mmCIF file of C-alpha atoms in Angstrom:
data_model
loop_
_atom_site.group_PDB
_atom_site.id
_atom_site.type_symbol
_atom_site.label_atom_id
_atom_site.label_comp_id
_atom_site.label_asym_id
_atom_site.label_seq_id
_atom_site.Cartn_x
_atom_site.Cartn_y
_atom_site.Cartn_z
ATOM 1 C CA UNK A 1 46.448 115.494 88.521
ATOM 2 C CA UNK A 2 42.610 115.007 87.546
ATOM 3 C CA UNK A 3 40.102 114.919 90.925
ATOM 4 C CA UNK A 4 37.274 115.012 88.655
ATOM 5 C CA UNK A 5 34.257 112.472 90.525
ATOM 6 C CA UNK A 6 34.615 110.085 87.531
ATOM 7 C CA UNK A 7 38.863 110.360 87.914
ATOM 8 C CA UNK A 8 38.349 109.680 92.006
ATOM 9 C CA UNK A 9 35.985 106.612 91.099
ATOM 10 C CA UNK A 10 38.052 105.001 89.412
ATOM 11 C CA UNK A 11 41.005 105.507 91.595
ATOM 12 C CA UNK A 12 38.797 103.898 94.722
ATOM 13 C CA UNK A 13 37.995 100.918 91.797
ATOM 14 C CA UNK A 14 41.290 100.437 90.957
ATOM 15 C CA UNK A 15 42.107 100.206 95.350
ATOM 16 C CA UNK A 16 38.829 98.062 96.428
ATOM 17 C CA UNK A 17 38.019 94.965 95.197
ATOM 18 C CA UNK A 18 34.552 94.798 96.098
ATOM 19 C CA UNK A 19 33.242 98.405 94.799
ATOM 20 C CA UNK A 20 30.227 97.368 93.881
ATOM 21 C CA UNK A 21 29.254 94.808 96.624
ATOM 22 C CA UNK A 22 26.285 97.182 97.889
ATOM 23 C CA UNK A 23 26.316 94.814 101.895
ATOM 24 C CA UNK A 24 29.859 95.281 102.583
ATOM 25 C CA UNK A 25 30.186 99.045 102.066
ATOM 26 C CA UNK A 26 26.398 99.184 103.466
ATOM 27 C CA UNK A 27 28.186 98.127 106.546
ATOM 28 C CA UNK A 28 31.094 100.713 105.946
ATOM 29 C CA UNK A 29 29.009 103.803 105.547
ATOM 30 C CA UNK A 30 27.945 103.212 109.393
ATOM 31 C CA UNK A 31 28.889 106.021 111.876
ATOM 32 C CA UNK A 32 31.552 104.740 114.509
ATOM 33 C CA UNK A 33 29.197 103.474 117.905
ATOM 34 C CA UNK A 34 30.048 101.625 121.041
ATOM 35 C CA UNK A 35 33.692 101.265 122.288
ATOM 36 C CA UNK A 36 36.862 102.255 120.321
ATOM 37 C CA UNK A 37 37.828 98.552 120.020
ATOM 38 C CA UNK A 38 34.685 98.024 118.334
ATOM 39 C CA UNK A 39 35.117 100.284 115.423
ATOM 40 C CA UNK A 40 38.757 100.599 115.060
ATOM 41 C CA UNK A 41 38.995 97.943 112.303
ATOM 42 C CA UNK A 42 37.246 99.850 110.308
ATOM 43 C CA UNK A 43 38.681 103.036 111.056
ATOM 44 C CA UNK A 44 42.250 101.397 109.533
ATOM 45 C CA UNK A 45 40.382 100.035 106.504
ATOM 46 C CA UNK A 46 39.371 103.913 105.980
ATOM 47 C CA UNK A 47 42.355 105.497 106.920
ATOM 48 C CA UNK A 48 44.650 102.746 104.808
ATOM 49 C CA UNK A 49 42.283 103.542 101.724
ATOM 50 C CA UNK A 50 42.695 107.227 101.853
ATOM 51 C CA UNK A 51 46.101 107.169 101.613
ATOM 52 C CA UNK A 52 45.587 104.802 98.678
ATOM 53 C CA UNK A 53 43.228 106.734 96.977
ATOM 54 C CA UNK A 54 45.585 110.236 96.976
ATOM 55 C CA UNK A 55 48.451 108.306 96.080
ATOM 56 C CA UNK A 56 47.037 107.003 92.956
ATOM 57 C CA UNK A 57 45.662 110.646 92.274
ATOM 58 C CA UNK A 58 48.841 112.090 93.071
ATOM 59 C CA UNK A 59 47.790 114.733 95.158
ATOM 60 C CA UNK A 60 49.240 115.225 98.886
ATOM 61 C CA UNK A 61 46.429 117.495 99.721
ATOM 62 C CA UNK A 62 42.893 118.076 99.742
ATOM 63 C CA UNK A 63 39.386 119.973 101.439
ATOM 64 C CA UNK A 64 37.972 117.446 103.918
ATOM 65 C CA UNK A 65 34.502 118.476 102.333
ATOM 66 C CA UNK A 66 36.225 116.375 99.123
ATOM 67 C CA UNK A 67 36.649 113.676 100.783
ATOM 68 C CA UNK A 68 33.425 113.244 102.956
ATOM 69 C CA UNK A 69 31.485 114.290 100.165
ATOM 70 C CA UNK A 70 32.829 113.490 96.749
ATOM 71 C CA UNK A 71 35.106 110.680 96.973
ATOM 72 C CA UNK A 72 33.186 107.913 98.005
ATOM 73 C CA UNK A 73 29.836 108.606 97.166
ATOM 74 C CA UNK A 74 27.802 105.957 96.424
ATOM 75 C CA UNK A 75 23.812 106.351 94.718
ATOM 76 C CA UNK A 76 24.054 110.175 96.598
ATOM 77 C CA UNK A 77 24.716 108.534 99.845
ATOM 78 C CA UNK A 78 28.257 109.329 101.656
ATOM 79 C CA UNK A 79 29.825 107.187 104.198
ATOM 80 C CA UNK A 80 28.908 108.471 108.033
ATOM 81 C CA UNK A 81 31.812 107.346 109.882
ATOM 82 C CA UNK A 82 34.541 109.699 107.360
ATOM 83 C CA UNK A 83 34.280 112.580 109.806
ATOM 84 C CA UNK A 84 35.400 110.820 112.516
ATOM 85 C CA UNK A 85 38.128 109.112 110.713
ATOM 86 C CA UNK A 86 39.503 112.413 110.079
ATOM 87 C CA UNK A 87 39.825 113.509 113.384
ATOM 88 C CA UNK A 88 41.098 110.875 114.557
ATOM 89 C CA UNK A 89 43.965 110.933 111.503
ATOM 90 C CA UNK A 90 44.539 114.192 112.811
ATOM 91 C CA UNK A 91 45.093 113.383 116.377
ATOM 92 C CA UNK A 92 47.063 110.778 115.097
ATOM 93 C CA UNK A 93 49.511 112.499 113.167
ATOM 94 C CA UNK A 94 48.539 110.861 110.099
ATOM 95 C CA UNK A 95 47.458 114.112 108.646
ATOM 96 C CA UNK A 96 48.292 117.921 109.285
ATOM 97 C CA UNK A 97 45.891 120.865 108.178
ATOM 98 C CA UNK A 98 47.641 123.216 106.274
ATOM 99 C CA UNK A 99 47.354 126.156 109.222
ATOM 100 C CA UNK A 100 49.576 123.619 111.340
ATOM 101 C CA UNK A 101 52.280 124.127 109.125
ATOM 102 C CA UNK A 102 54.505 127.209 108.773
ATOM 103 C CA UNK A 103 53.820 130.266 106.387
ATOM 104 C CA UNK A 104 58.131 130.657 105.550
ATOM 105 C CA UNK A 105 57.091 134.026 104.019
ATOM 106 C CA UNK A 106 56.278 135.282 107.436
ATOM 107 C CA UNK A 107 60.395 134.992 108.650
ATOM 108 C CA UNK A 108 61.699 133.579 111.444
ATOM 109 C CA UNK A 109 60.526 135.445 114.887
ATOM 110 C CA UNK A 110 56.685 135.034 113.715
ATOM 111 C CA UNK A 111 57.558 131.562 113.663
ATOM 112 C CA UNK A 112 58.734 131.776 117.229
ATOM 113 C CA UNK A 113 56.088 133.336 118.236
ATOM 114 C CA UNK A 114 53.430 131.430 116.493
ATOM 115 C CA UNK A 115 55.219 128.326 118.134
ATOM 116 C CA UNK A 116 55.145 130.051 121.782
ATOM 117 C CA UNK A 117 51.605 130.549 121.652
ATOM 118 C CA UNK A 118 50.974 126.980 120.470
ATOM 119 C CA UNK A 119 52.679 126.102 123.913
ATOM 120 C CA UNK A 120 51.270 128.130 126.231
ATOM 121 C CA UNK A 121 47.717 127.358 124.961
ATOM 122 C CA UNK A 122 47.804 123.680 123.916
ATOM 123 C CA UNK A 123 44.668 122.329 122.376
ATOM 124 C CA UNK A 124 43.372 118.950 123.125
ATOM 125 C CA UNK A 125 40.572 118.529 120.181
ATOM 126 C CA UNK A 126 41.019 118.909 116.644
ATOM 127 C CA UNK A 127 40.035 121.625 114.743
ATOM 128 C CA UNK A 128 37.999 118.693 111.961
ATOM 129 C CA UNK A 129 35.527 118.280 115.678
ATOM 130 C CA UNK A 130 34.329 122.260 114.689
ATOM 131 C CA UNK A 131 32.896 121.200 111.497
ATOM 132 C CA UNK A 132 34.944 123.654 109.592
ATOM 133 C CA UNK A 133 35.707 122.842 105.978
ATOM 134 C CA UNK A 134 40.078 122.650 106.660
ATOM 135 C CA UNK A 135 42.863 121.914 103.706
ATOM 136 C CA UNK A 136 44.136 118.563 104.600
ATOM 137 C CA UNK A 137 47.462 117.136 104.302
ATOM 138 C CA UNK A 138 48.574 113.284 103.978
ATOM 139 C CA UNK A 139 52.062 113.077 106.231
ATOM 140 C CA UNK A 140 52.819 110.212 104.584
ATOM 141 C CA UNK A 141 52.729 111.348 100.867
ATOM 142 C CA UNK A 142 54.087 114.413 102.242
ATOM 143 C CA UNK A 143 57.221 113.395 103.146
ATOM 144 C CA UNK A 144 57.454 111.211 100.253
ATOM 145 C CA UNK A 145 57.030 113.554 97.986
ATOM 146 C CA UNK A 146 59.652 116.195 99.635
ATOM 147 C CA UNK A 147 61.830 112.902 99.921
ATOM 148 C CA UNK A 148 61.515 112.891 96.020
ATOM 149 C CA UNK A 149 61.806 116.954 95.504
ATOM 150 C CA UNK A 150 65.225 116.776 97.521
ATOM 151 C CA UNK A 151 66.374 113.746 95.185
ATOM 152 C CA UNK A 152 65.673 115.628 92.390
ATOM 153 C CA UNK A 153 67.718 119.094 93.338
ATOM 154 C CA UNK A 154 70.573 116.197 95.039
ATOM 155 C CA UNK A 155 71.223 114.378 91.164
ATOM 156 C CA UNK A 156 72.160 117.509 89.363
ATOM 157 C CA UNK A 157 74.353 119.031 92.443
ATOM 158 C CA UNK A 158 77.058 118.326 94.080
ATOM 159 C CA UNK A 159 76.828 120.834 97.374
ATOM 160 C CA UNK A 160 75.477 120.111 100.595
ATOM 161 C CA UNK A 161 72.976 122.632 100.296
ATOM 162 C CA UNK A 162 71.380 124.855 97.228
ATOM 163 C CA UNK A 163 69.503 127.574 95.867
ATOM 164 C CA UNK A 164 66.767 127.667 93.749
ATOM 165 C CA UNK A 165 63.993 129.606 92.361
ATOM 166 C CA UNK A 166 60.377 129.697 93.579
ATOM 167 C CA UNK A 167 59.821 128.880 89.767
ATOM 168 C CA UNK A 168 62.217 125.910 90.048
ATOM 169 C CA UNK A 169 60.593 124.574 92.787
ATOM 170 C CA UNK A 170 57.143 124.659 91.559
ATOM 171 C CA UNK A 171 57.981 123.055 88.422
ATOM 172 C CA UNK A 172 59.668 119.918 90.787
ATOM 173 C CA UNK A 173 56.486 119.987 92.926
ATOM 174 C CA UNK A 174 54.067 120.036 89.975
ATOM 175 C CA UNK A 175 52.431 123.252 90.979
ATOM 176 C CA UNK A 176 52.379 126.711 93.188
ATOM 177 C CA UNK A 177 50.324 124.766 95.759
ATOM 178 C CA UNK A 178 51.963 121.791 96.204
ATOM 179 C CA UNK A 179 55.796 123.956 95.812
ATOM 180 C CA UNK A 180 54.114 125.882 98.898
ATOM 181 C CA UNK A 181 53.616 122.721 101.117
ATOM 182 C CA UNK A 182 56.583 120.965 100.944
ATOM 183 C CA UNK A 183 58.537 124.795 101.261
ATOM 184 C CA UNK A 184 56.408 125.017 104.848
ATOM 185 C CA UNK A 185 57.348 121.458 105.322
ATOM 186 C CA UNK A 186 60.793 122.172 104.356
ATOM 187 C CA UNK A 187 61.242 125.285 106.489
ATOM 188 C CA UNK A 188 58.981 123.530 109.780
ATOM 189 C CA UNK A 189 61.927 121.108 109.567
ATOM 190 C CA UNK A 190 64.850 123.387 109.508
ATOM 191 C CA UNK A 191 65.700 122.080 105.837
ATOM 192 C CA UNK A 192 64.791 125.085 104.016
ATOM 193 C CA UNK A 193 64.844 128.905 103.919
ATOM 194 C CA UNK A 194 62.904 131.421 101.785
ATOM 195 C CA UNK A 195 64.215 134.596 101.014
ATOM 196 C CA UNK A 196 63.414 137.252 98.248
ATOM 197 C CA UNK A 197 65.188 140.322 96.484
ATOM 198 C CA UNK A 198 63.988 143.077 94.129
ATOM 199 C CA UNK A 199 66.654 143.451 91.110
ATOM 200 C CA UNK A 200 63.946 145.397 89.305
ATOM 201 C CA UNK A 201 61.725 142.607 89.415
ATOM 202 C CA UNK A 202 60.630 140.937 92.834
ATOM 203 C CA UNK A 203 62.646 137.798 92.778
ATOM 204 C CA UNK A 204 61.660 134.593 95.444
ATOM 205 C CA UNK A 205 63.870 131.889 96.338
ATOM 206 C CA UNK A 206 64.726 129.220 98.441
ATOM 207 C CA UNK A 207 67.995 127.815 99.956
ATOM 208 C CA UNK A 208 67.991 124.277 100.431
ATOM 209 C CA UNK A 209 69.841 121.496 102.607
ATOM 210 C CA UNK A 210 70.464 118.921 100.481
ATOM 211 C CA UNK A 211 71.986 116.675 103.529
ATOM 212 C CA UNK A 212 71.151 115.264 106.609
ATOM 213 C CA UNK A 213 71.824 118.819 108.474
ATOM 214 C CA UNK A 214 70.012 121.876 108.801
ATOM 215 C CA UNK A 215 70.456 124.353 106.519
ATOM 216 C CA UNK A 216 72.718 126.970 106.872
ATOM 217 C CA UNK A 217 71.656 130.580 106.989
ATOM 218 C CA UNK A 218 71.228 132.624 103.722
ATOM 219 C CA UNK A 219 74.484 135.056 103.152
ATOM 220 C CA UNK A 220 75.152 137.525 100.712
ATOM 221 C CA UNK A 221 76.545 135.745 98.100
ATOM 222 C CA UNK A 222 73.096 133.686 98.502
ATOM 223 C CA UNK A 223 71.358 136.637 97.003
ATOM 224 C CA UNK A 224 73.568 137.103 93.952
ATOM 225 C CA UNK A 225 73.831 133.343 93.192
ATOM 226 C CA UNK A 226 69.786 134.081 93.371
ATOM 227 C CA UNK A 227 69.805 136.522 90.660
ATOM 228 C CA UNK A 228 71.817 134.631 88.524
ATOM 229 C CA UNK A 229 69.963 131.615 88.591
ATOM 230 C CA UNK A 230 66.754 134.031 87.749
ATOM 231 C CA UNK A 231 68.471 135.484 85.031
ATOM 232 C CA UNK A 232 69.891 131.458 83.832
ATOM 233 C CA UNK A 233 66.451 130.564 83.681
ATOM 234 C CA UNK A 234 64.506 133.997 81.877
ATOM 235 C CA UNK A 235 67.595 133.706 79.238
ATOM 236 C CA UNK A 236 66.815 129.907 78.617
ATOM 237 C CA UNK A 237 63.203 130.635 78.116
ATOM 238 C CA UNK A 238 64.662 133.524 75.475
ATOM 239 C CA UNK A 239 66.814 130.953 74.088
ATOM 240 C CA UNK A 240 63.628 128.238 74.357
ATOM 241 C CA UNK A 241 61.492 131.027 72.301
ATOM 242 C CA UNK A 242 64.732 131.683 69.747
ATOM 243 C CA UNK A 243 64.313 128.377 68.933
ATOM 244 C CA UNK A 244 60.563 127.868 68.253
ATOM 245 C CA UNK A 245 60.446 131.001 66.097
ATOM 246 C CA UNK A 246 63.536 130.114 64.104
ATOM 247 C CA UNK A 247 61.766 126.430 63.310
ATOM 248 C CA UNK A 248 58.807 128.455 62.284
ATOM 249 C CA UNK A 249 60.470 131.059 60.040
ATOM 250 C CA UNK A 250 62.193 128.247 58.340
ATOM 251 C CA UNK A 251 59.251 126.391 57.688
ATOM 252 C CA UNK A 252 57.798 129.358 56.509
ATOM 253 C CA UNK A 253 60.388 129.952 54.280
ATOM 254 C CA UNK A 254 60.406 126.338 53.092
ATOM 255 C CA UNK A 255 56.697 126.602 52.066
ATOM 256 C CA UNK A 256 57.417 130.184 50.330
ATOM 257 C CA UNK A 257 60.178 128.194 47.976
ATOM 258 C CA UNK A 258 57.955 125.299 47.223
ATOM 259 C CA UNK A 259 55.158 127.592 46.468
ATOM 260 C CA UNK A 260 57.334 129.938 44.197
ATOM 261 C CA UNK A 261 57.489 132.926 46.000
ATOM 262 C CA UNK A 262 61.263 133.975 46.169
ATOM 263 C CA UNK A 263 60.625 137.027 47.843
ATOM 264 C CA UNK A 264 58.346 135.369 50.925
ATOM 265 C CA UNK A 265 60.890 133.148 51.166
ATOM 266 C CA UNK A 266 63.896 135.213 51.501
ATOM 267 C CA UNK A 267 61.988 137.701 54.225
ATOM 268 C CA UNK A 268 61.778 134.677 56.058
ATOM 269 C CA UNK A 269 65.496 133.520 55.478
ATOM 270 C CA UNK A 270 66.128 136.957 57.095
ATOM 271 C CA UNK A 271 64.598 136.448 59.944
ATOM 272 C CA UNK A 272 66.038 133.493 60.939
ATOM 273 C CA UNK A 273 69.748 135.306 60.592
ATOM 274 C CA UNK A 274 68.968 137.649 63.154
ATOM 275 C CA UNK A 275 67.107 135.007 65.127
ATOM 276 C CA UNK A 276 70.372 133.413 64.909
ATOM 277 C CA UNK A 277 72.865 136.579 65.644
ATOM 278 C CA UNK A 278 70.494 136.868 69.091
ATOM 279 C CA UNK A 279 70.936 132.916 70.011
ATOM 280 C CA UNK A 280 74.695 133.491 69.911
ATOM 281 C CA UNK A 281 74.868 136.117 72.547
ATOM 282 C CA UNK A 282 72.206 134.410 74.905
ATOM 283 C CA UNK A 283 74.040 131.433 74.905
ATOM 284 C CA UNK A 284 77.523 133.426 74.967
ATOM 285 C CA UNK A 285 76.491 135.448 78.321
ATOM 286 C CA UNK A 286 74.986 132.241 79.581
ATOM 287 C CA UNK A 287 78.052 130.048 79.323
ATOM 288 C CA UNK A 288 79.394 133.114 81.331
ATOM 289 C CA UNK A 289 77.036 133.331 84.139
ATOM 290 C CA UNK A 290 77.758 129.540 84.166
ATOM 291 C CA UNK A 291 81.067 129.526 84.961
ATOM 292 C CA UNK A 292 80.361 132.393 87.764
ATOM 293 C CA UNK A 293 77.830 130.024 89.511
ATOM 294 C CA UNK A 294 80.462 126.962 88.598
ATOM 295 C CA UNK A 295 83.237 128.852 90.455
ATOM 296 C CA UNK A 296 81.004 129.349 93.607
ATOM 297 C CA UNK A 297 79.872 125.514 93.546
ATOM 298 C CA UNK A 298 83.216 124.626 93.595
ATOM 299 C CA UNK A 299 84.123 126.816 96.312
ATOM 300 C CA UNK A 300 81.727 125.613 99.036
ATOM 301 C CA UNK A 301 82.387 121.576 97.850
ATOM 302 C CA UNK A 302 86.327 121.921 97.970
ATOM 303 C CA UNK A 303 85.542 123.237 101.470
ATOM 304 C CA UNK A 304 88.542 126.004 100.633
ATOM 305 C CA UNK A 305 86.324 128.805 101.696
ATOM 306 C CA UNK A 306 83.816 127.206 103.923
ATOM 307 C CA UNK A 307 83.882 130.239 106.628
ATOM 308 C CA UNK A 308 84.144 132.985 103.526
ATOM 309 C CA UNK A 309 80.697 131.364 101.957
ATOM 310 C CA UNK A 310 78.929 132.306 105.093
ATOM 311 C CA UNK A 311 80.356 136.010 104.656
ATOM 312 C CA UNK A 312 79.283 136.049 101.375
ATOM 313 C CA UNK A 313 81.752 139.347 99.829
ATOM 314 C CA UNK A 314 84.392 137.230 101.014
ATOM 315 C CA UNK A 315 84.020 134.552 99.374
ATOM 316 C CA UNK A 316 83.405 136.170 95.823
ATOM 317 C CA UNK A 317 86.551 137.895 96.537
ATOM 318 C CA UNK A 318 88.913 134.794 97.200
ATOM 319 C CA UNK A 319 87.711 133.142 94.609
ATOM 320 C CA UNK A 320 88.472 136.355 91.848
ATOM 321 C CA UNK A 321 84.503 136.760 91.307
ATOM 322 C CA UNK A 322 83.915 140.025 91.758
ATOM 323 C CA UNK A 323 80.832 142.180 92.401
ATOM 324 C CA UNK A 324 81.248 143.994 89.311
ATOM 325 C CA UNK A 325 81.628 140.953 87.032
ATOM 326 C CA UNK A 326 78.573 140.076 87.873
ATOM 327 C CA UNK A 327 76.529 142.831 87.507
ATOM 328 C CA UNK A 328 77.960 143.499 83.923
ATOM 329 C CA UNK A 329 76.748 139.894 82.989
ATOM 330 C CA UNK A 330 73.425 141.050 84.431
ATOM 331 C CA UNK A 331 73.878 144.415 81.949
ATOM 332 C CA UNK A 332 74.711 142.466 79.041
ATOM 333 C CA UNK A 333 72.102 140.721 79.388
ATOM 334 C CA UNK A 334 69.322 144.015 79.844
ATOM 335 C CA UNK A 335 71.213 144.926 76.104
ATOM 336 C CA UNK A 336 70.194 141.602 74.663
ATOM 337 C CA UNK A 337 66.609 141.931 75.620
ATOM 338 C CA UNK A 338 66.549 145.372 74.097
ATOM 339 C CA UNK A 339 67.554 143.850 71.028
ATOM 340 C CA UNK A 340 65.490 140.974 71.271
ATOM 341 C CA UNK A 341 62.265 143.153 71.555
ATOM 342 C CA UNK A 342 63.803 144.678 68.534
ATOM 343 C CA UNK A 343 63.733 141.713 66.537
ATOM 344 C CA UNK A 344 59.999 141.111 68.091
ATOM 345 C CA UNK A 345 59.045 144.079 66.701
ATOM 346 C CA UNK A 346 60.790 143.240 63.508
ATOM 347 C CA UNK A 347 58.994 139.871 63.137
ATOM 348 C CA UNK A 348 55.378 141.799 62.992
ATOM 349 C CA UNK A 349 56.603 143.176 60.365
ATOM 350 C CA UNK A 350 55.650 143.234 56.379
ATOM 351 C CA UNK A 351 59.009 143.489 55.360
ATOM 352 C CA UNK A 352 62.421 143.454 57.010
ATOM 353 C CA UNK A 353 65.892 145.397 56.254
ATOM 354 C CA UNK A 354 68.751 143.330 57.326
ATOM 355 C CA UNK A 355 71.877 146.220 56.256
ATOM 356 C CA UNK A 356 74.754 143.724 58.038
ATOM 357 C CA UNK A 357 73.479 140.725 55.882
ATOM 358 C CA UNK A 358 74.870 139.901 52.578
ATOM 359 C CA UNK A 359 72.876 139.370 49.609
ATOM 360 C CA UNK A 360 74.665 136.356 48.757
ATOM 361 C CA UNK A 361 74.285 134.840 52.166
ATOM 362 C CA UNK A 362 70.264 134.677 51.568
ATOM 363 C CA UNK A 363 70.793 133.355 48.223
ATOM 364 C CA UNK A 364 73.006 130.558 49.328
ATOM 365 C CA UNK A 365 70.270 129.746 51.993
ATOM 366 C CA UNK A 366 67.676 130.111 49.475
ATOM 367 C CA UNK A 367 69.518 127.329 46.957
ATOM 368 C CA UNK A 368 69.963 125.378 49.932
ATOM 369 C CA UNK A 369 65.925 125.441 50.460
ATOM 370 C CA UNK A 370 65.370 124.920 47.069
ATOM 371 C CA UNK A 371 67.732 121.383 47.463
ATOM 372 C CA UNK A 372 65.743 120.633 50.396
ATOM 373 C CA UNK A 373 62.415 120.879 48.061
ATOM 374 C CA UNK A 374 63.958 119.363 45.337
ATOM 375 C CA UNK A 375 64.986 116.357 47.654
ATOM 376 C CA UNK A 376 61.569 115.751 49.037
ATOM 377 C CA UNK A 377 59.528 115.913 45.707
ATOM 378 C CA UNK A 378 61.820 113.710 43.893
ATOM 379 C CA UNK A 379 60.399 110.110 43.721
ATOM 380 C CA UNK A 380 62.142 107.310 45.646
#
């Protein structure tokens, strides 16, 4: 999302016809004066265009110093009338400032509170009258763009509500700030919970109403399903980083055999067997912690253990998950990363001893390379 000046110029090009007609936006850059009938034509023609403007940015949010200042400067002059545009968006509805919306971190009472005290001292103005430089939030693109985040999580699940990681959700939202708007938004509307455990790392997630209802309160079995998701994801980015090394190593060793160097060649040969050896037992103990997380899916959408879900225990139990199966994925997996900083520290190295590899394996792989060279220098 680029809000450089140059990006937001062209986006207001690419919305008004008339950019560079100096007499009609000479006329625009007027303060608001007389009665509210008077100027209210132009306060839709403003209000219309800075929805415009953010949508073709793709941005939901934004300082209201941005956009009094930066995005519709014109020859150092700004237009007079934006500041009361955005109070009146505010009253409105059209936008929110991003202290109207909840902080989900906070839990549930603060909320309650927060929401009490909003009551029993209701404010008539808008903070935008104080002159204070506030985050702003289009509505509009907000709800479209949690509209398209719930989409997302509803086409690769089948359950009426989910969990994901704060990670997850950022990467949907296209970024911590904009995951940490739509959460608010999420949680303001009783669509979404935030929740967080320490498994030796602190661990932040979200559980998610992928229907029409609210969502229902996080249970036990909420928190493992959590951790396994965490650990899905950190052994996929192992498996992601497998991959990319073992490409490399076999380049490597491609270049070694068209250079001559046997012995280059070979080192590299080696490290792409044990590169291998680790990508089988990732993707082993993933295909298990898979089928755990399958099991539970397909517990809540038969509806068989609807009430045990909310228990949590109970439902791992009737469905022959149990506590302990999970945690010795999660111990497998601690062994793998041992040995995967193992082979780290074996890839820095000079040279490499590989005792459970045969000889004759490397020299197979080696005549294989050699084919490979041999096929791309002969003429066609």
């Amino acid at each position: 999302m680029n809000r450089s000046p140059m990006a937001v110029e062209e986006a207001v090009k690419c919305e008004v016809s008339d950019w560079d007609d100096d007499v009609a936006w000479a006329a625009r850059f007027k303060a608001f004066s007389g009665q509210r009938d008077d100027w209210l034509p132009r306060y839709f023609f403003w209000r219309d265009l800075i929805v415009r403007v953010a949508r073709r940015l793709g941005v939901i949010s934004f300082r209201s110093s941005e956009v009094k200042e930066v995005w519709f400067a014109r020859g150092g002059l700004t237009p007079l009338c934006l500041h009361h545009v955005l109070i009146e968006m505010h009253k409105e509805g059209d936008i929110l400032l991003r202290r109207d919306l909840t902080e989900p971190v906070r839990g549930q009472i603060y909320r309650i509170f927060l929401k009490i005290g909003r009551l029993m001292i209701p404010s008539t103005s808008s903070p935008l009258e104080q002159g204070t430089d506030e985050c702003i939030i289009l509505r509009e693109l907000l709800q479209d763009k949690t509209s398209d985040v719930l989409k997302t999580l509803s086409e690769c699940r089948w359950t009426s509500s989910c969990v994901i990681t704060m990670r997850k959700l950022e990467s949907i939202c296209g970024g911590s700030d904009a995951a940490a708007i739509i959460l608010s938004y999420l949680v303001q509307c009783s669509k979404a919970q935030y929740f967080s455990i320490t498994k030796g790392e602190f661990i932040e997630g979200v559980k998610v109403s992928l229907v029409g209802s609210s969502v229902p309160s996080h249970s036990t079995i909420d928190y493992e399903v959590l951790h396994l998701i965490w650990t899905m994801e950190k052994m996929q980015e192992q498996l992601d980083t497998i991959d990319r090394r073992w490409e490399l190593s076999r380049k490597a060793a491609l270049v070694a055999s068209k250079s001559g160097n046997k012995s280059i060649a070979l080192r590299h040969i080696r490290y792409t067997k044990v590169l291998s050896r680790d990508r089988e037992r990732y993707t082993s103990l993933l295909d298990r912690v898979e089928e755990v997380l399958g099991i539970v899916n397909q517990a809540e959408t038969t509806k068989k253990v609807s009430e045990a879900i909310q228990s949590g225990a109970q439902a791992i139990r009737k469905q022959q998950i149990s506590i302990e199966q999970v945690h010795l994925c999660l111990q497998e997996l601690d062994e793998i990363r041992a040995s995967q900083n193992e082979v780290d520290e074996t890839l820095g190295l000079a040279s490499m001893e590989c005792a459970d590899m045969e000889d004759e394996w490397l020299e197979e792989d080696f005549n294989k390379l050699q084919s490979e060279v041999f096929t791309e220098e002969a003429p066609s």
